[in-house]
Short mmCIF file of C-alpha atoms in Angstrom, two decimals:
data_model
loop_
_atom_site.label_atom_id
_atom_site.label_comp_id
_atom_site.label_asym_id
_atom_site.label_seq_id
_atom_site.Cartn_x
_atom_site.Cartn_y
_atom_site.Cartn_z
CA UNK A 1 27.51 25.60 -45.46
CA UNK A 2 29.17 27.39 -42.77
CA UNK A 3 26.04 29.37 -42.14
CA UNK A 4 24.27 25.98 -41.50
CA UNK A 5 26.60 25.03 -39.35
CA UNK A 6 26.18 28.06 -37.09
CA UNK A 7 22.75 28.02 -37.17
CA UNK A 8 22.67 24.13 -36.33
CA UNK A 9 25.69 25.25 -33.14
CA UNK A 10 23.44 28.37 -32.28
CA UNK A 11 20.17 25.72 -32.26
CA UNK A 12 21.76 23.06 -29.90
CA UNK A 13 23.25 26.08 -27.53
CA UNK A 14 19.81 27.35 -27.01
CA UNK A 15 18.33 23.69 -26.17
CA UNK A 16 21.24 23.42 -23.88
CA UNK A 17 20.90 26.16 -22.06
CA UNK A 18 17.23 25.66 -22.18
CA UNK A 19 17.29 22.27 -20.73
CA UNK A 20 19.92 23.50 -17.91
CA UNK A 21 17.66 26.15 -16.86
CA UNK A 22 14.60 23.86 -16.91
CA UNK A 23 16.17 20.65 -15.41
CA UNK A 24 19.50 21.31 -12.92
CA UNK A 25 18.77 25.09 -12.24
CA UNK A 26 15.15 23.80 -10.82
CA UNK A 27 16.47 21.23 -8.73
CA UNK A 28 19.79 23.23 -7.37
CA UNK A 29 16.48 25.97 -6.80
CA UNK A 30 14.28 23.32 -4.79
CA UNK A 31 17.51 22.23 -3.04
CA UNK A 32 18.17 25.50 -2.12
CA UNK A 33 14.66 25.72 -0.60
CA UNK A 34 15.49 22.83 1.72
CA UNK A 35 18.91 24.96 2.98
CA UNK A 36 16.10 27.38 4.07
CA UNK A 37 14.23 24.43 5.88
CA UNK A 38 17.84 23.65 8.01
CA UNK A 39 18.05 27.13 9.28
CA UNK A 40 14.68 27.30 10.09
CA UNK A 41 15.01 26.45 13.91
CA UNK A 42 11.46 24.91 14.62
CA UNK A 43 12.38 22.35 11.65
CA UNK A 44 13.54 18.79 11.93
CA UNK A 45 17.10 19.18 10.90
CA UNK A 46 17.54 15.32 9.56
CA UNK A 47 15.02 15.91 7.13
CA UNK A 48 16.33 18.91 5.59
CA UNK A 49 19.44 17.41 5.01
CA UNK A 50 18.12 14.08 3.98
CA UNK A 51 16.13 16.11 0.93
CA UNK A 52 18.62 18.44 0.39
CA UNK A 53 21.21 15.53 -0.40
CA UNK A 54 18.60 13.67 -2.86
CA UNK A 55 18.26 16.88 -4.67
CA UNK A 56 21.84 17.60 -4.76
CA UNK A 57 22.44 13.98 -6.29
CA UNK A 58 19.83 14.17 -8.66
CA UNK A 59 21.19 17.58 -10.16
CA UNK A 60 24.56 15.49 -10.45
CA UNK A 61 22.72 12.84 -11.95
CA UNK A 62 20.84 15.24 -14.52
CA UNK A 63 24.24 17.18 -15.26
CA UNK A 64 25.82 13.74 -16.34
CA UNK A 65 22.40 13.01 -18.73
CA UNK A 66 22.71 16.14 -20.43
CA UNK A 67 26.27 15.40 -20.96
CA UNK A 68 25.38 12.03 -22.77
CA UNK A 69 22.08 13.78 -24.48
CA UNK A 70 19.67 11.05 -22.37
CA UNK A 71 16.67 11.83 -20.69
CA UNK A 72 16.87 12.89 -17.22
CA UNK A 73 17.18 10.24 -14.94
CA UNK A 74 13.74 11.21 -13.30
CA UNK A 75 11.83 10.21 -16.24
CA UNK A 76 13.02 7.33 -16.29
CA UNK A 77 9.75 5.59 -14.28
CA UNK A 78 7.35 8.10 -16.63
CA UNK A 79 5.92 11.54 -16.86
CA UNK A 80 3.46 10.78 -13.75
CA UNK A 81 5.97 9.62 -11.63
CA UNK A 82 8.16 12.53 -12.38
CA UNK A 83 5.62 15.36 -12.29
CA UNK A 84 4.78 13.81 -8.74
CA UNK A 85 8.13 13.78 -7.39
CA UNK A 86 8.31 17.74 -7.95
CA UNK A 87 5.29 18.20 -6.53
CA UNK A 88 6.39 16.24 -3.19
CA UNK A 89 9.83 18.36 -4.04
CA UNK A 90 8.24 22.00 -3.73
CA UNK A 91 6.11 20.53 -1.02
CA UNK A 92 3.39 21.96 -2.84
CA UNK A 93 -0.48 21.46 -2.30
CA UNK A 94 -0.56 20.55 -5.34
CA UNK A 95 -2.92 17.31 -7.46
CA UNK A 96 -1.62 15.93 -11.36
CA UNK A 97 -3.92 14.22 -13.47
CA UNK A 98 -1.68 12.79 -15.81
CA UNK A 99 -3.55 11.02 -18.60
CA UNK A 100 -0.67 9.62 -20.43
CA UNK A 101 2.51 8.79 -18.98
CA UNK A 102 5.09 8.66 -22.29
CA UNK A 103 4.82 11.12 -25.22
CA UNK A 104 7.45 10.28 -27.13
CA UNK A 105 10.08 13.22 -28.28
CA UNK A 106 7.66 15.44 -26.37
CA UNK A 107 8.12 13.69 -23.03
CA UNK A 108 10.79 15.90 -21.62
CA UNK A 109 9.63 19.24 -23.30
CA UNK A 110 6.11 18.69 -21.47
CA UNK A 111 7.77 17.49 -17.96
CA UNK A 112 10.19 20.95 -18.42
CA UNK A 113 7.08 23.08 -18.79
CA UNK A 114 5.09 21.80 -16.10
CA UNK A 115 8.49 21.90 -13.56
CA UNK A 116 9.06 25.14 -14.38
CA UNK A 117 5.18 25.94 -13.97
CA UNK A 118 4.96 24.51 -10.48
CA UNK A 119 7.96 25.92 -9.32
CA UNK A 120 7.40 29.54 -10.55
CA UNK A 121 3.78 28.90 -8.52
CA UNK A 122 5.69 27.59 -5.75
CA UNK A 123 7.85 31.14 -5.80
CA UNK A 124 5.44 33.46 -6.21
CA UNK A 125 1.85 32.32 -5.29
CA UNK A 126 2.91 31.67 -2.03
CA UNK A 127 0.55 28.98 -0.47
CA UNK A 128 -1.66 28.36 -3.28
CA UNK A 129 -3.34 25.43 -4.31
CA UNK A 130 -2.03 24.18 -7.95
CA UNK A 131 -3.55 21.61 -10.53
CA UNK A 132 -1.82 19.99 -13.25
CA UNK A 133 -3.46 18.37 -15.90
CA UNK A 134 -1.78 16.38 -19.05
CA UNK A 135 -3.69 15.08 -21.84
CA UNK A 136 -3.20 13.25 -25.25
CA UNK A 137 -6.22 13.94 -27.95
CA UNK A 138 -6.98 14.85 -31.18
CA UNK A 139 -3.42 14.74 -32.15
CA UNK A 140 -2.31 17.16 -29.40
CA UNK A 141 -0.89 17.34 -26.37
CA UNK A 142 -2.49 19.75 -23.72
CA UNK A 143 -0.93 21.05 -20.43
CA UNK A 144 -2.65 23.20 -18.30
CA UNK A 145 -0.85 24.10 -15.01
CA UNK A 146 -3.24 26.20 -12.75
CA UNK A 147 -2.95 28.11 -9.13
CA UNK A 148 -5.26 30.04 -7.05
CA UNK A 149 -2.39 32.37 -6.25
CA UNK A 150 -1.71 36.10 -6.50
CA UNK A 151 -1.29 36.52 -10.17
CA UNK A 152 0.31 39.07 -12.33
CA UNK A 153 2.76 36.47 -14.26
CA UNK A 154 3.83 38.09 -17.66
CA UNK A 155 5.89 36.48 -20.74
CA UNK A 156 8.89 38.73 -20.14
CA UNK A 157 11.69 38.74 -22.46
CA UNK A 158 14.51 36.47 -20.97
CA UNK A 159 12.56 35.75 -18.37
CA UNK A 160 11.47 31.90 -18.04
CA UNK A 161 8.07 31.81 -19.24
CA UNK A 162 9.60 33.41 -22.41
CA UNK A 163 11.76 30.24 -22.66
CA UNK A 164 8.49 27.81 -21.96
CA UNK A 165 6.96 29.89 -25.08
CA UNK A 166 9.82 29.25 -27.07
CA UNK A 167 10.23 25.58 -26.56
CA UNK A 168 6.85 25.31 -27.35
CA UNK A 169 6.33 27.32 -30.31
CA UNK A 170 9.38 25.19 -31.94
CA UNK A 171 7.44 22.12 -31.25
CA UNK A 172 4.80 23.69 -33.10
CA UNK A 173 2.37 24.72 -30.20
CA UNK A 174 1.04 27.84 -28.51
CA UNK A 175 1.43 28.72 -25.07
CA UNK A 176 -0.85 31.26 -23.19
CA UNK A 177 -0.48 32.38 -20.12
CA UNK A 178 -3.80 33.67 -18.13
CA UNK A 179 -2.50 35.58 -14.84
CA UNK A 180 -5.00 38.57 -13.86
CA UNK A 181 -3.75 40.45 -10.54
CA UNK A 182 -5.32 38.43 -7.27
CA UNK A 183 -7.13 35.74 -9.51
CA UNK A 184 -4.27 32.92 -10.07
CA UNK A 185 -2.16 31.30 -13.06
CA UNK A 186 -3.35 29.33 -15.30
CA UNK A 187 -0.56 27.66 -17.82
CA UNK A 188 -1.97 26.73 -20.89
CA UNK A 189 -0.16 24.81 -24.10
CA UNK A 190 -1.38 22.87 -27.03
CA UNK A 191 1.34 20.91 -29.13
CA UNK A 192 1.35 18.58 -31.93
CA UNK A 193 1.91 15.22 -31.38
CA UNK A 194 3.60 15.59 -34.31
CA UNK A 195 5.84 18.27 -34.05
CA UNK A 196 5.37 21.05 -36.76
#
C-alpha cells in the first residue's frame, strides 16, 4: 500500500511540475521577452509594459489554478481562443486552424503541447513562419505544429520536448518530431480520444 502511495505522490509530482513548466514557466518566458522589448530603445515603451503586466497577471492567475487543480484561466473561452492568444503573445507569424475547440480531459494536455511548440519555434527558428493545426477524427486527436525555421530540434532527455513525449505517451499517443538541419519543425502527435 505504501508503494501505491508513492507511486500515486511520484505521479502527481511529475504532472505538477509538468504543468508548471508548460503553463507559468511559458508565460514568465514570453513576459520576459517583452522586458527585452522595454530596453529596446526604438520600441514604444507603453506597450512593453502594458504586455508585460498582462503576462505577469496571467502567470499569477495560472499559479492560483494549479493550486486549486482548475484549468488555466486562459482556457477558459476554448482551445482556439487560447492557442491564439499565444500566438499574438510570441508575436509570432504564425496561423491555427483549430477544428475543435473543447476536448475534454485532453483540452489542456493538447493546448500545453502546442504552447510549448510555438514557443520553442519562437526561440529557436528565429523569424519563421509557423502553422498549427488541431483536429478531432477517427477517435483521435491530431496536432501538428509546423515552422519553416532552421531545424535540428531533438527529443533530449530532460529537455522539453522529452516532457511533450511523455505527456503524450501517458495519454496513450505518439509524438514525433521531424526537424532536419535548415528544413523546419514539424510537431506531430496522435492521441486517443480515449485515453489508453
Amino acid at each position: 500500500m505504501r508503494t501505491a502511495e508513492r507511486l500515486a505522490f511520484e505521479r502527481a509530482r511529475e504532472q505538477f511540475r509538468r504543468d508548471l513548466h508548460d503553463g507559468v514557466q511559458q508565460t514568465i518566458a514570453a513576459a520576459r521577452m517583452d522586458l527585452d522589448g522595454i530596453l529596446d530603445p526604438d520600441a514604444p515603451v507603453d506597450v512593453a509594459v502594458a504586455d508585460l503586466d498582462g503576462k505577469l497577471t496571467l502567470a499569477l492567475e495560472q499559479i492560483r489554478s494549479l493550486k486549486r487543480g482548475a484549468l488555466p484561466p486562459e482556457l477558459s473561452a476554448g482551445l482556439g481562443t487560447a492557442v491564439e492568444r499565444t500566438i499574438a503573445e510570441l508575436r509570432m507569424n504564425a496561423t491555427a486552424r483549430i477544428g475543435v475547440d473543447q476536448l475534454g480531459v485532453l483540452t489542456l494536455p493538447v493546448y500545453y503541447l502546442v504552447r510549448e511548440a510555438l514557443t520553442n519555434a519562437h526561440k529557436y527558428a528565429g523569424e519563421a513562419a509557423a502553422q498549427v493545426m488541431v483536429a478531432a477524427q477517427g477517435g483521435f486527436v491530431e496536432v501538428t505544429v509546423r515552422d519553416n525555421g532552421t531545424g535540428g530540434a531533438a527529443v533530449r532527455p530532460g529537455g522539453g520536448l522529452a516532457g511533450l513525449r511523455d505527456r503524450v505517451v501517458e495519454l496513450g499517443g505518439r509524438l514525433d518530431v521531424h526537424s532536419p538541419p535548415g528544413m523546419g519543425t514539424t510537431l506531430h502527435a496522435v492521441i486517443p480520444v480515449v485515453a489508453a
